[in-house]
Short mmCIF file of C-alpha atoms and ligand atoms in Angstrom, two decimals:
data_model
loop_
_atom_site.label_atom_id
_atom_site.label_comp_id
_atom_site.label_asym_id
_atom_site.label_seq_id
_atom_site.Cartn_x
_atom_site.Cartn_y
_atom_site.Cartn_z
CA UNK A 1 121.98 195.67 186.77
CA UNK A 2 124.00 192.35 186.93
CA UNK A 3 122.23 190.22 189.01
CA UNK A 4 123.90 186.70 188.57
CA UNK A 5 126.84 185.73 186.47
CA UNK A 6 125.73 183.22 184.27
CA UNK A 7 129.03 183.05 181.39
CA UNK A 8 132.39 184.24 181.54
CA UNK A 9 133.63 185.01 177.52
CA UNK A 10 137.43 185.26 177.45
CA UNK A 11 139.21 187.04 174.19
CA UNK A 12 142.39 184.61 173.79
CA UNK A 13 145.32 186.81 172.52
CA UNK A 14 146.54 188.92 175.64
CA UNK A 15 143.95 187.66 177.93
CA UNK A 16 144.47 183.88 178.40
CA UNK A 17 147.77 184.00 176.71
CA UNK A 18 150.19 186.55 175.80
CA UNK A 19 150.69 186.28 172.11
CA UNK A 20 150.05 189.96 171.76
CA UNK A 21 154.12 190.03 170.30
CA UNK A 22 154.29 186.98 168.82
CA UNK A 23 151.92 188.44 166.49
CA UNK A 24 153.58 191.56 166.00
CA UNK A 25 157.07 189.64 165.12
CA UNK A 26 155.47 187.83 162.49
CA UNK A 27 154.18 190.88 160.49
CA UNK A 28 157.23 192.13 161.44
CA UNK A 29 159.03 189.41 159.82
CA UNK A 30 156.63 189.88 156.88
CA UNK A 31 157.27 193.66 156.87
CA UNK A 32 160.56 193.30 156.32
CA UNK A 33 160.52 190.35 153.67
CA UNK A 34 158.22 193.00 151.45
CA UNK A 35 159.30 196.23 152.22
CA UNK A 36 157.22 197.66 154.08
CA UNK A 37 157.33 200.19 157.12
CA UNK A 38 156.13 198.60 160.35
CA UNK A 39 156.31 200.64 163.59
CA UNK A 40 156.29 199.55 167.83
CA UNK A 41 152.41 201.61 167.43
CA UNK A 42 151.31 198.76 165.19
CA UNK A 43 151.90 196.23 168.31
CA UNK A 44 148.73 197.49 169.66
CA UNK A 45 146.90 198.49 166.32
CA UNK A 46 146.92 194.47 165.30
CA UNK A 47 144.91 193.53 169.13
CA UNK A 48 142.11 192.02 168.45
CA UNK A 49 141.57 192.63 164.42
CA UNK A 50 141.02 190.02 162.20
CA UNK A 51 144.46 188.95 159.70
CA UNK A 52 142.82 190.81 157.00
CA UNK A 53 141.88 194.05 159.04
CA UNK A 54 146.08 193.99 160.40
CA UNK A 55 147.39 193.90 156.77
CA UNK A 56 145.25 196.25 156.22
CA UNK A 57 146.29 198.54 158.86
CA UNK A 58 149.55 197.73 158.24
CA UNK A 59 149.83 198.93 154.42
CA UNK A 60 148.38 202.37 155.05
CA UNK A 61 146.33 202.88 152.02
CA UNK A 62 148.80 200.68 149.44
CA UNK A 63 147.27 198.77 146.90
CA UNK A 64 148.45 195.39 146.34
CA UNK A 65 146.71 192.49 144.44
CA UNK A 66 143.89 189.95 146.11
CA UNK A 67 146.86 187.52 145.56
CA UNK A 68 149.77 189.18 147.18
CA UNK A 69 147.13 189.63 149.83
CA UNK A 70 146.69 186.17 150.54
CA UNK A 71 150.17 185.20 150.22
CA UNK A 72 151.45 187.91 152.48
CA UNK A 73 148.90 186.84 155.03
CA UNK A 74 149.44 183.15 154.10
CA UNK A 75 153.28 184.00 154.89
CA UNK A 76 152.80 186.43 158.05
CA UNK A 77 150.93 182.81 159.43
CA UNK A 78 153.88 180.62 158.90
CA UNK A 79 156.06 182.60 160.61
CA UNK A 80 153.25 183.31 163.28
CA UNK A 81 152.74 179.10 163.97
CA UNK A 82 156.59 178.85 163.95
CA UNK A 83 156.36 181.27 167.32
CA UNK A 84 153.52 179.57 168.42
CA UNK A 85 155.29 176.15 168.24
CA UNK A 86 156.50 176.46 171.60
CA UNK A 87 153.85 177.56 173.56
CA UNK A 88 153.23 175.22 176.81
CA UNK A 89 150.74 175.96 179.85
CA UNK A 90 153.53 177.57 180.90
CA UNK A 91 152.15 180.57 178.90
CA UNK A 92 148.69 181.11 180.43
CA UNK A 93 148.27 184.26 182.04
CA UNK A 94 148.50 185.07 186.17
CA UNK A 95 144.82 184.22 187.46
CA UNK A 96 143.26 182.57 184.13
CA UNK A 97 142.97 179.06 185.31
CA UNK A 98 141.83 179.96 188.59
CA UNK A 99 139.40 182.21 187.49
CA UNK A 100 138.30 178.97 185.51
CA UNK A 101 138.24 176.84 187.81
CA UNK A 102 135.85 179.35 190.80
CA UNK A 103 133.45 179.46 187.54
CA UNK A 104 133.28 175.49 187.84
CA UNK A 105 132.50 175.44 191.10
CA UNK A 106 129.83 177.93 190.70
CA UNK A 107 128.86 175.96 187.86
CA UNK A 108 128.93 179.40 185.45
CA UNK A 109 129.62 178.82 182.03
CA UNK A 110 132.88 179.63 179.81
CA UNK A 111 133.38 180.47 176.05
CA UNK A 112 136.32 181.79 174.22
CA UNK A 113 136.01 184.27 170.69
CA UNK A 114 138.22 185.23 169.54
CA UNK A 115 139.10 187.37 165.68
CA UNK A 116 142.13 184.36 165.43
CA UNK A 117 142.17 181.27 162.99
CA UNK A 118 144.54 179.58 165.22
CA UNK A 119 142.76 179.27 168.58
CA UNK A 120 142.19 175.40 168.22
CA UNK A 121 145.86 174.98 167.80
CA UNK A 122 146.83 177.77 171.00
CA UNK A 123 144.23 176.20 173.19
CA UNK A 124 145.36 172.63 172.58
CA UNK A 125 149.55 173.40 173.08
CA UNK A 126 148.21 175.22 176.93
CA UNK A 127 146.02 172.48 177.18
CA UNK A 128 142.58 174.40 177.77
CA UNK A 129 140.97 173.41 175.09
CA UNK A 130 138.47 171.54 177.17
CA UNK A 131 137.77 174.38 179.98
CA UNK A 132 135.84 175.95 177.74
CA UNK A 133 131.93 175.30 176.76
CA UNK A 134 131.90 177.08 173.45
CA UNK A 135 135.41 178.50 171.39
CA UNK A 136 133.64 180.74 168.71
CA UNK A 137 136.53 182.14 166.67
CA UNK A 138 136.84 183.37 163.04
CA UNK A 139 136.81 180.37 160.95
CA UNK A 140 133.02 180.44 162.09
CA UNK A 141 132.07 184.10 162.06
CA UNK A 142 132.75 186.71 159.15
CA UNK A 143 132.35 189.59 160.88
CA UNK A 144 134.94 189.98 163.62
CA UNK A 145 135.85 192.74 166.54
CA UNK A 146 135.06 195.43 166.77
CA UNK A 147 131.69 194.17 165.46
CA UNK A 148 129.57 192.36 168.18
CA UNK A 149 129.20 188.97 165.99
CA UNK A 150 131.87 186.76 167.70
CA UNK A 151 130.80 187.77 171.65
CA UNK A 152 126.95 187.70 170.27
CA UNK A 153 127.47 184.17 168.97
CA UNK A 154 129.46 182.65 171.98
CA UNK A 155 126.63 183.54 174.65
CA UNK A 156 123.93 181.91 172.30
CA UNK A 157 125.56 179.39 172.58
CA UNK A 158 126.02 179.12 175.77
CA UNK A 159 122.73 179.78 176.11
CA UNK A 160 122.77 183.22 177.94
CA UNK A 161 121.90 186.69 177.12
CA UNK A 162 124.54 189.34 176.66
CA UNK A 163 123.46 191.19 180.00
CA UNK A 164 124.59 188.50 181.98
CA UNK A 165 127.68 187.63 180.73
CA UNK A 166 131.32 188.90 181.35
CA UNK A 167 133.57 189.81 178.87
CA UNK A 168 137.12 189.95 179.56
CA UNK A 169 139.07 191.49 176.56
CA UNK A 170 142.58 192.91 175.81
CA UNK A 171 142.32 195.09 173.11
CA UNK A 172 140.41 198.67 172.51
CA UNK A 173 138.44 197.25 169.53
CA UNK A 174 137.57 194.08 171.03
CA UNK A 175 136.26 196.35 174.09
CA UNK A 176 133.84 198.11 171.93
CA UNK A 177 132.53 194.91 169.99
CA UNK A 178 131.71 193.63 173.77
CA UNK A 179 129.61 197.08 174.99
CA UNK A 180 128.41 197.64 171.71
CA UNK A 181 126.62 193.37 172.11
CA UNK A 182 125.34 194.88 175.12
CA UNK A 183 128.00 192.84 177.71
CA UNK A 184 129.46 193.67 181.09
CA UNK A 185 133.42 194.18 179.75
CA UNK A 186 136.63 194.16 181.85
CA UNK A 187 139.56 196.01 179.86
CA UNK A 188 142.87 194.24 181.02
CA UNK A 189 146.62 195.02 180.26
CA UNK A 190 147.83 198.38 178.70
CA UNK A 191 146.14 199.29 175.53
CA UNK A 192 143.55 201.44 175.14
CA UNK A 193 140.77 199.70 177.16
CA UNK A 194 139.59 202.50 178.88
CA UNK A 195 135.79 202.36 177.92
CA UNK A 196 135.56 198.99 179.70
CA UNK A 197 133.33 198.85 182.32
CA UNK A 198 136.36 197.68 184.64
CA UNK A 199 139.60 198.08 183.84
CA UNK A 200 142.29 195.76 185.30
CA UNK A 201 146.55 195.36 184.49
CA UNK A 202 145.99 191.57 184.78
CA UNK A 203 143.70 188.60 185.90
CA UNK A 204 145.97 187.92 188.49
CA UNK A 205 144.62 187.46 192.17
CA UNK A 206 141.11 188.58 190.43
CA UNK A 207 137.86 186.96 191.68
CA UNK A 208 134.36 186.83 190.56
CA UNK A 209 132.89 188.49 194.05
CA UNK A 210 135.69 191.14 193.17
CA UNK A 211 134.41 191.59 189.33
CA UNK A 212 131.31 191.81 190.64
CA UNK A 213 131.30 194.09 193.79
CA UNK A 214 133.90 196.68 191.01
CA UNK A 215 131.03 196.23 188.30
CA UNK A 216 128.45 197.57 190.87
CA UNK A 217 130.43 200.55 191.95
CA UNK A 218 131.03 201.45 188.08
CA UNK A 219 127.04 201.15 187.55
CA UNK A 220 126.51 203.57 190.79
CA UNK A 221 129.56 206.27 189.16
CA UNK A 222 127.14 205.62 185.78
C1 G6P B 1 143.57 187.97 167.54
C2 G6P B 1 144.78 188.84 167.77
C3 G6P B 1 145.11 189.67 166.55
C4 G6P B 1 145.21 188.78 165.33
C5 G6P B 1 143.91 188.03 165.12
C6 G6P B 1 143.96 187.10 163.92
O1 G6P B 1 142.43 188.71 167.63
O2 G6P B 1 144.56 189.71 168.87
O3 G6P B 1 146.30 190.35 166.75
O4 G6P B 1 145.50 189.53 164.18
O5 G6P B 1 143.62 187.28 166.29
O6 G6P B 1 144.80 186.04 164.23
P1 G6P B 1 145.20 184.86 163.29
O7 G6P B 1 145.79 183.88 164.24
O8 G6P B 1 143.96 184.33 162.64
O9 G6P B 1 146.15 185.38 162.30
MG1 MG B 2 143.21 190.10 172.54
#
């Protein structure tokens, strides 16, 4: 049973900013400088995976070299930071900052972890980088959603156990990476975050009393 809040852990693409497509143009971009097939599906099949895991998903079983790996990757990021180049605070999501700021005054901690190697560089150009207690992302951690590691990591070091930490995540594999670390996990947006223990279209308007009193009523429905 959740008792007391103690961390808030916030996935970054889709949650706290919408880069969701920005990521999808680039391996677009990529797709089509190679030749290979990309479809609107893979939008939602890149959430939350690690760079390696989407190429992966996105070749479908074709073999290609450990170096055309990392220069496809190497290329899909250059045309990724070119998108990202404009981001402003402009682009953080409906209810994110003042779900930040009600955890400040309740004095509950906040982490971001993210599967991304560019969350430094997001965080800085929305100017959050210093809501947040702990950023665990994967320049630090090798195994990324939908393994636990990431989420596991940030509440350590925040200092608080799984069980009393909320997750809020974006993306069906970063879902099960939070349940399977043992978390409390609200699914926002429209992919496939059914399995969530909450399951929201958006931060927007959404409280921590809210979270909370929802949470309950999906422990009593078990
Ligand atoms: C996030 C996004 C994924 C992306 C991954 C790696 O988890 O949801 O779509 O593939 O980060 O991002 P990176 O910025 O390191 O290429
Ligand atoms: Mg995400």
């Amino acid at each position: 049973m959740l008792l007391t809040i103690q961390a808030l852990i916030f996935d970054m693409d889709g949650v706290i900013t919408d880069t969701v497509d920005r990521h999808f143009q680039s391996w677009k971009q990529l797709a089509h400088e190679v030749g290979l097939e990309i479809t609107p599906e893979h939008r939602d099949q890149f959430r939350g995976v690690s760079r390696e895991e989407s190429l992966h998903r996105l070749l479908n079983g074709l073999v290609i070299s450990p170096e055309t790996k990392q220069d496809w990757m190497r290329r899909k990021n250059m045309h990724y930071l070119a998108y990202i180049a404009s981001l402003t605070p402009a682009d953080i999501l409906p209810g994110v900052v003042d779900l930040l700021d009600e955890a400040d005054a309740k004095g509950i901690k906040k982490a971001v972890a993210s599967s991304s190697r560019n969350v430094h560089i997001v965080l800085q150009k929305l100017e959050l980088i210093h809501r947040f207690d702990s950023i665990v992302d994967a320049n630090m951690i090798r195994r990324t959603k939908p393994e636990p590691d990431l989420f596991v990591w940030a509440a350590g070091s925040l200092g608080v156990t799984p069980d009393t930490a909320l997750v809020f995540e974006d993306a069906q594999d970063g879902v099960e990476a939070a349940l399977v670390g043992g978390f409390h996990v609200i699914g926002l947006g429209s992919a496939r975050v059914e399995k969530a223990h909450v399951a929201l279209p958006s931060l927007e308007g959404v409280t921590l009393d809210a979270l909370r009193e929802s949470l309950s009523k999906a422990e009593i429905r078990g």
